[in-house]
Amino acid sequence: PRVGVGNKFPLIIADGGPGAVACLYANLCSFVLDYCARQKVGGTTLNFFFAKQFPVLPPETYAGPCPWSPAQTLADWIVPRVLELTYTAHDLEPFARDLGHTGPPFRWDEERRFTLRCELNAAFFHLYGLAREDVEYVMDTFPIVRKADERAHGRYRTRDAILAELDRLSTQSRA
């Protein structure tokens, strides 16, 4: 950091390179971590003491085999999805290059982005060991997402897509 910070501005410094940063970013953006964070944080301040309590997966998790695709590491499965979700403008080109991407930014495709986010969220629910019923409960604690989905699609589309992806990943993990 260019300047000192206090406990109300927690910094996360990730070792392990850009792939580790992409995996950490995906973990921090997941519904399961958001749910856990909401159980800890009682107000509007996210200080160091709260951040230390969040159940962030350890970096070595991503070096292991992907449970539903054992031919690749978990990082190899996560990083391309994070890359496609983040690299949508030229200003993020250095990050994309650090991840080994040499092409142009990805086109913004709302349906594709929805699918990638659902895949990542299902993956993290699976990695945290939540059963399908638990995932249903956690997703039901996001009323703003539910209302937006019901208004736009007539159903809780995000929850349904994550559950379908979770079922697929769970089946592949047992195979």
PDB file of C-alpha atoms in Angstrom:
ATOM      1  CA  PRO A   1       0.000   0.000   0.000  1.00  0.00           C
ATOM      2  CA  ARG A   2       1.069   3.574  -0.654  1.00  0.00           C
ATOM      3  CA  VAL A   3      -0.174   4.709   2.740  1.00  0.00           C
ATOM      4  CA  GLY A   4      -0.811   3.231   6.157  1.00  0.00           C
ATOM      5  CA  VAL A   5      -4.286   1.938   6.953  1.00  0.00           C
ATOM      6  CA  GLY A   6      -6.127   1.200  10.170  1.00  0.00           C
ATOM      7  CA  ASN A   7      -8.376  -1.637  11.231  1.00  0.00           C
ATOM      8  CA  LYS A   8     -11.407  -0.187   9.423  1.00  0.00           C
ATOM      9  CA  PHE A   9      -9.732  -0.684   6.065  1.00  0.00           C
ATOM     10  CA  PRO A  10      -8.571  -4.302   6.009  1.00  0.00           C
ATOM     11  CA  LEU A  11      -6.006  -5.202   3.390  1.00  0.00           C
ATOM     12  CA  ILE A  12      -5.640  -8.640   1.952  1.00  0.00           C
ATOM     13  CA  ILE A  13      -2.266  -9.371   0.465  1.00  0.00           C
ATOM     14  CA  ALA A  14      -2.360 -12.639  -1.433  1.00  0.00           C
ATOM     15  CA  ASP A  15       0.775 -14.689  -1.942  1.00  0.00           C
ATOM     16  CA  GLY A  16       0.944 -17.124  -4.799  1.00  0.00           C
ATOM     17  CA  GLY A  17       0.577 -14.909  -7.836  1.00  0.00           C
ATOM     18  CA  PRO A  18      -2.326 -13.802 -10.010  1.00  0.00           C
ATOM     19  CA  GLY A  19      -4.000 -17.214 -10.048  1.00  0.00           C
ATOM     20  CA  ALA A  20      -4.210 -17.181  -6.263  1.00  0.00           C
ATOM     21  CA  VAL A  21      -5.644 -13.661  -6.398  1.00  0.00           C
ATOM     22  CA  ALA A  22      -8.307 -14.791  -8.900  1.00  0.00           C
ATOM     23  CA  CYS A  23      -9.282 -17.717  -6.659  1.00  0.00           C
ATOM     24  CA  LEU A  24      -9.415 -15.486  -3.584  1.00  0.00           C
ATOM     25  CA  TYR A  25     -11.527 -12.978  -5.485  1.00  0.00           C
ATOM     26  CA  ALA A  26     -13.984 -15.699  -6.510  1.00  0.00           C
ATOM     27  CA  ASN A  27     -14.185 -16.920  -2.913  1.00  0.00           C
ATOM     28  CA  LEU A  28     -14.801 -13.424  -1.552  1.00  0.00           C
ATOM     29  CA  CYS A  29     -17.563 -12.813  -4.124  1.00  0.00           C
ATOM     30  CA  SER A  30     -19.424 -16.057  -3.420  1.00  0.00           C
ATOM     31  CA  PHE A  31     -22.888 -16.179  -1.895  1.00  0.00           C
ATOM     32  CA  VAL A  32     -21.680 -18.619   0.763  1.00  0.00           C
ATOM     33  CA  LEU A  33     -19.018 -16.208   2.026  1.00  0.00           C
ATOM     34  CA  ASP A  34     -21.449 -13.291   1.828  1.00  0.00           C
ATOM     35  CA  TYR A  35     -23.896 -15.279   3.958  1.00  0.00           C
ATOM     36  CA  CYS A  36     -21.193 -16.017   6.553  1.00  0.00           C
ATOM     37  CA  ALA A  37     -20.070 -12.390   6.580  1.00  0.00           C
ATOM     38  CA  ARG A  38     -23.617 -11.201   7.232  1.00  0.00           C
ATOM     39  CA  GLN A  39     -23.733 -13.450  10.322  1.00  0.00           C
ATOM     40  CA  LYS A  40     -20.655 -11.684  11.741  1.00  0.00           C
ATOM     41  CA  VAL A  41     -21.018  -8.055  10.733  1.00  0.00           C
ATOM     42  CA  GLY A  42     -23.665  -6.233  12.723  1.00  0.00           C
ATOM     43  CA  GLY A  43     -23.293  -2.784  11.242  1.00  0.00           C
ATOM     44  CA  THR A  44     -21.699  -0.996   8.354  1.00  0.00           C
ATOM     45  CA  THR A  45     -18.074  -1.331   9.448  1.00  0.00           C
ATOM     46  CA  LEU A  46     -16.036  -4.193   8.082  1.00  0.00           C
ATOM     47  CA  ASN A  47     -12.939  -4.025  10.220  1.00  0.00           C
ATOM     48  CA  PHE A  48      -9.982  -6.368  10.514  1.00  0.00           C
ATOM     49  CA  PHE A  49     -11.519  -8.306  13.405  1.00  0.00           C
ATOM     50  CA  PHE A  50     -14.527  -9.263  11.302  1.00  0.00           C
ATOM     51  CA  ALA A  51     -12.482 -10.049   8.203  1.00  0.00           C
ATOM     52  CA  LYS A  52     -10.258 -12.413  10.216  1.00  0.00           C
ATOM     53  CA  GLN A  53     -13.356 -14.451  11.145  1.00  0.00           C
ATOM     54  CA  PHE A  54     -14.555 -15.047   7.594  1.00  0.00           C
ATOM     55  CA  PRO A  55     -14.197 -18.667   6.491  1.00  0.00           C
ATOM     56  CA  VAL A  56     -12.020 -17.963   3.455  1.00  0.00           C
ATOM     57  CA  LEU A  57     -10.693 -21.166   1.947  1.00  0.00           C
ATOM     58  CA  PRO A  58      -6.930 -21.591   2.402  1.00  0.00           C
ATOM     59  CA  PRO A  59      -4.747 -21.055  -0.679  1.00  0.00           C
ATOM     60  CA  GLU A  60      -3.616 -24.690  -0.786  1.00  0.00           C
ATOM     61  CA  THR A  61      -7.223 -25.697  -1.532  1.00  0.00           C
ATOM     62  CA  TYR A  62      -6.822 -24.382  -5.073  1.00  0.00           C
ATOM     63  CA  ALA A  63      -3.669 -26.388  -5.776  1.00  0.00           C
ATOM     64  CA  GLY A  64      -5.487 -29.674  -5.188  1.00  0.00           C
ATOM     65  CA  PRO A  65      -7.515 -31.613  -7.725  1.00  0.00           C
ATOM     66  CA  CYS A  66     -10.878 -30.247  -8.727  1.00  0.00           C
ATOM     67  CA  PRO A  67     -13.493 -32.577  -7.145  1.00  0.00           C
ATOM     68  CA  TRP A  68     -15.735 -32.613 -10.248  1.00  0.00           C
ATOM     69  CA  SER A  69     -12.908 -32.482 -12.801  1.00  0.00           C
ATOM     70  CA  PRO A  70      -9.947 -34.392 -11.303  1.00  0.00           C
ATOM     71  CA  ALA A  71      -7.789 -33.975 -14.414  1.00  0.00           C
ATOM     72  CA  GLN A  72      -7.253 -30.312 -13.451  1.00  0.00           C
ATOM     73  CA  THR A  73      -6.559 -28.385 -10.280  1.00  0.00           C
ATOM     74  CA  LEU A  74      -9.286 -26.356  -8.670  1.00  0.00           C
ATOM     75  CA  ALA A  75      -7.404 -23.192  -9.661  1.00  0.00           C
ATOM     76  CA  ASP A  76      -7.340 -24.373 -13.288  1.00  0.00           C
ATOM     77  CA  TRP A  77     -11.138 -24.656 -13.128  1.00  0.00           C
ATOM     78  CA  ILE A  78     -11.771 -21.334 -11.318  1.00  0.00           C
ATOM     79  CA  VAL A  79      -9.273 -18.965 -12.970  1.00  0.00           C
ATOM     80  CA  PRO A  80     -10.703 -19.025 -16.520  1.00  0.00           C
ATOM     81  CA  ARG A  81     -14.153 -18.188 -15.163  1.00  0.00           C
ATOM     82  CA  VAL A  82     -12.851 -15.310 -13.055  1.00  0.00           C
ATOM     83  CA  LEU A  83     -10.813 -14.076 -16.017  1.00  0.00           C
ATOM     84  CA  GLU A  84     -13.852 -14.029 -18.282  1.00  0.00           C
ATOM     85  CA  LEU A  85     -15.940 -12.226 -15.657  1.00  0.00           C
ATOM     86  CA  THR A  86     -13.293  -9.596 -14.898  1.00  0.00           C
ATOM     87  CA  TYR A  87     -11.508  -8.925 -18.172  1.00  0.00           C
ATOM     88  CA  THR A  88     -14.186  -7.011 -20.040  1.00  0.00           C
ATOM     89  CA  ALA A  89     -12.221  -3.794 -20.651  1.00  0.00           C
ATOM     90  CA  HIS A  90      -8.695  -2.941 -21.748  1.00  0.00           C
ATOM     91  CA  ASP A  91      -7.795  -1.353 -18.425  1.00  0.00           C
ATOM     92  CA  LEU A  92      -7.605  -4.845 -16.901  1.00  0.00           C
ATOM     93  CA  GLU A  93      -5.230  -6.120 -19.569  1.00  0.00           C
ATOM     94  CA  PRO A  94      -2.240  -6.404 -17.178  1.00  0.00           C
ATOM     95  CA  PHE A  95      -4.234  -8.731 -14.917  1.00  0.00           C
ATOM     96  CA  ALA A  96      -5.356 -10.807 -17.908  1.00  0.00           C
ATOM     97  CA  ARG A  97      -1.764 -11.059 -19.154  1.00  0.00           C
ATOM     98  CA  ASP A  98      -0.604 -12.116 -15.694  1.00  0.00           C
ATOM     99  CA  LEU A  99      -3.152 -14.932 -15.898  1.00  0.00           C
ATOM    100  CA  GLY A 100      -1.725 -15.980 -19.273  1.00  0.00           C
ATOM    101  CA  HIS A 101      -4.476 -14.554 -21.475  1.00  0.00           C
ATOM    102  CA  THR A 102      -3.208 -12.965 -24.676  1.00  0.00           C
ATOM    103  CA  GLY A 103      -6.509 -12.229 -26.391  1.00  0.00           C
ATOM    104  CA  PRO A 104      -8.768  -9.200 -26.308  1.00  0.00           C
ATOM    105  CA  PRO A 105     -11.202  -8.461 -23.476  1.00  0.00           C
ATOM    106  CA  PHE A 106     -14.223 -10.730 -23.278  1.00  0.00           C
ATOM    107  CA  ARG A 107     -17.507  -9.459 -24.690  1.00  0.00           C
ATOM    108  CA  TRP A 108     -20.092  -8.545 -22.111  1.00  0.00           C
ATOM    109  CA  ASP A 109     -22.748 -11.229 -22.473  1.00  0.00           C
ATOM    110  CA  GLU A 110     -25.252 -11.096 -19.631  1.00  0.00           C
ATOM    111  CA  GLU A 111     -26.393 -14.717 -20.024  1.00  0.00           C
ATOM    112  CA  ARG A 112     -22.836 -16.041 -20.176  1.00  0.00           C
ATOM    113  CA  ARG A 113     -21.887 -13.976 -17.112  1.00  0.00           C
ATOM    114  CA  PHE A 114     -24.915 -15.325 -15.247  1.00  0.00           C
ATOM    115  CA  THR A 115     -23.884 -18.893 -16.081  1.00  0.00           C
ATOM    116  CA  LEU A 116     -20.285 -18.316 -14.957  1.00  0.00           C
ATOM    117  CA  ARG A 117     -21.396 -16.738 -11.682  1.00  0.00           C
ATOM    118  CA  CYS A 118     -23.762 -19.642 -11.013  1.00  0.00           C
ATOM    119  CA  GLU A 119     -21.005 -22.167 -11.751  1.00  0.00           C
ATOM    120  CA  LEU A 120     -18.634 -20.421  -9.356  1.00  0.00           C
ATOM    121  CA  ASN A 121     -21.253 -20.101  -6.624  1.00  0.00           C
ATOM    122  CA  ALA A 122     -22.242 -23.753  -6.926  1.00  0.00           C
ATOM    123  CA  ALA A 123     -18.561 -24.696  -6.776  1.00  0.00           C
ATOM    124  CA  PHE A 124     -18.032 -22.757  -3.560  1.00  0.00           C
ATOM    125  CA  PHE A 125     -21.174 -24.174  -1.955  1.00  0.00           C
ATOM    126  CA  HIS A 126     -19.791 -27.613  -2.839  1.00  0.00           C
ATOM    127  CA  LEU A 127     -16.310 -26.777  -1.515  1.00  0.00           C
ATOM    128  CA  TYR A 128     -17.773 -25.572   1.778  1.00  0.00           C
ATOM    129  CA  GLY A 129     -19.624 -28.879   2.060  1.00  0.00           C
ATOM    130  CA  LEU A 130     -23.158 -27.517   2.107  1.00  0.00           C
ATOM    131  CA  ALA A 131     -25.981 -29.925   1.335  1.00  0.00           C
ATOM    132  CA  ARG A 132     -28.592 -28.960  -1.239  1.00  0.00           C
ATOM    133  CA  GLU A 133     -31.123 -28.073   1.479  1.00  0.00           C
ATOM    134  CA  ASP A 134     -28.563 -25.794   3.136  1.00  0.00           C
ATOM    135  CA  VAL A 135     -27.906 -24.047  -0.171  1.00  0.00           C
ATOM    136  CA  GLU A 136     -31.648 -23.507  -0.617  1.00  0.00           C
ATOM    137  CA  TYR A 137     -31.788 -21.938   2.853  1.00  0.00           C
ATOM    138  CA  VAL A 138     -28.743 -19.711   2.270  1.00  0.00           C
ATOM    139  CA  MET A 139     -30.090 -18.511  -1.075  1.00  0.00           C
ATOM    140  CA  ASP A 140     -33.432 -17.707   0.546  1.00  0.00           C
ATOM    141  CA  THR A 141     -31.605 -15.192   2.778  1.00  0.00           C
ATOM    142  CA  PHE A 142     -30.946 -12.964  -0.245  1.00  0.00           C
ATOM    143  CA  PRO A 143     -34.364 -11.277  -0.660  1.00  0.00           C
ATOM    144  CA  ILE A 144     -33.113  -8.531  -2.985  1.00  0.00           C
ATOM    145  CA  VAL A 145     -31.725 -11.098  -5.434  1.00  0.00           C
ATOM    146  CA  ARG A 146     -34.981 -13.071  -5.185  1.00  0.00           C
ATOM    147  CA  LYS A 147     -37.174 -10.013  -5.831  1.00  0.00           C
ATOM    148  CA  ALA A 148     -35.078  -8.884  -8.794  1.00  0.00           C
ATOM    149  CA  ASP A 149     -35.204 -12.376 -10.301  1.00  0.00           C
ATOM    150  CA  GLU A 150     -38.938 -12.741  -9.756  1.00  0.00           C
ATOM    151  CA  ARG A 151     -39.567  -9.312 -11.278  1.00  0.00           C
ATOM    152  CA  ALA A 152     -37.391 -10.048 -14.329  1.00  0.00           C
ATOM    153  CA  HIS A 153     -37.967 -13.790 -14.803  1.00  0.00           C
ATOM    154  CA  GLY A 154     -41.053 -14.734 -12.800  1.00  0.00           C
ATOM    155  CA  ARG A 155     -39.059 -17.092 -10.546  1.00  0.00           C
ATOM    156  CA  TYR A 156     -35.959 -17.167  -8.352  1.00  0.00           C
ATOM    157  CA  ARG A 157     -33.735 -17.885 -11.321  1.00  0.00           C
ATOM    158  CA  THR A 158     -30.371 -17.433  -9.555  1.00  0.00           C
ATOM    159  CA  ARG A 159     -31.188 -19.949  -6.828  1.00  0.00           C
ATOM    160  CA  ASP A 160     -32.591 -22.430  -9.321  1.00  0.00           C
ATOM    161  CA  ALA A 161     -29.542 -22.194 -11.601  1.00  0.00           C
ATOM    162  CA  ILE A 162     -27.094 -22.541  -8.708  1.00  0.00           C
ATOM    163  CA  LEU A 163     -28.967 -25.581  -7.391  1.00  0.00           C
ATOM    164  CA  ALA A 164     -28.988 -27.194 -10.842  1.00  0.00           C
ATOM    165  CA  GLU A 165     -25.239 -26.581 -11.180  1.00  0.00           C
ATOM    166  CA  LEU A 166     -24.641 -27.865  -7.644  1.00  0.00           C
ATOM    167  CA  ASP A 167     -26.507 -31.068  -8.540  1.00  0.00           C
ATOM    168  CA  ARG A 168     -24.348 -31.450 -11.653  1.00  0.00           C
ATOM    169  CA  LEU A 169     -21.091 -30.857  -9.775  1.00  0.00           C
ATOM    170  CA  SER A 170     -22.122 -33.218  -6.971  1.00  0.00           C
ATOM    171  CA  THR A 171     -22.937 -35.962  -9.477  1.00  0.00           C
ATOM    172  CA  GLN A 172     -19.608 -35.481 -11.246  1.00  0.00           C
ATOM    173  CA  SER A 173     -17.759 -35.508  -7.907  1.00  0.00           C
ATOM    174  CA  ARG A 174     -19.201 -38.928  -7.063  1.00  0.00           C
ATOM    175  CA  ALA A 175     -18.387 -40.394 -10.482  1.00  0.00           C
TER     176      ALA A 175
END
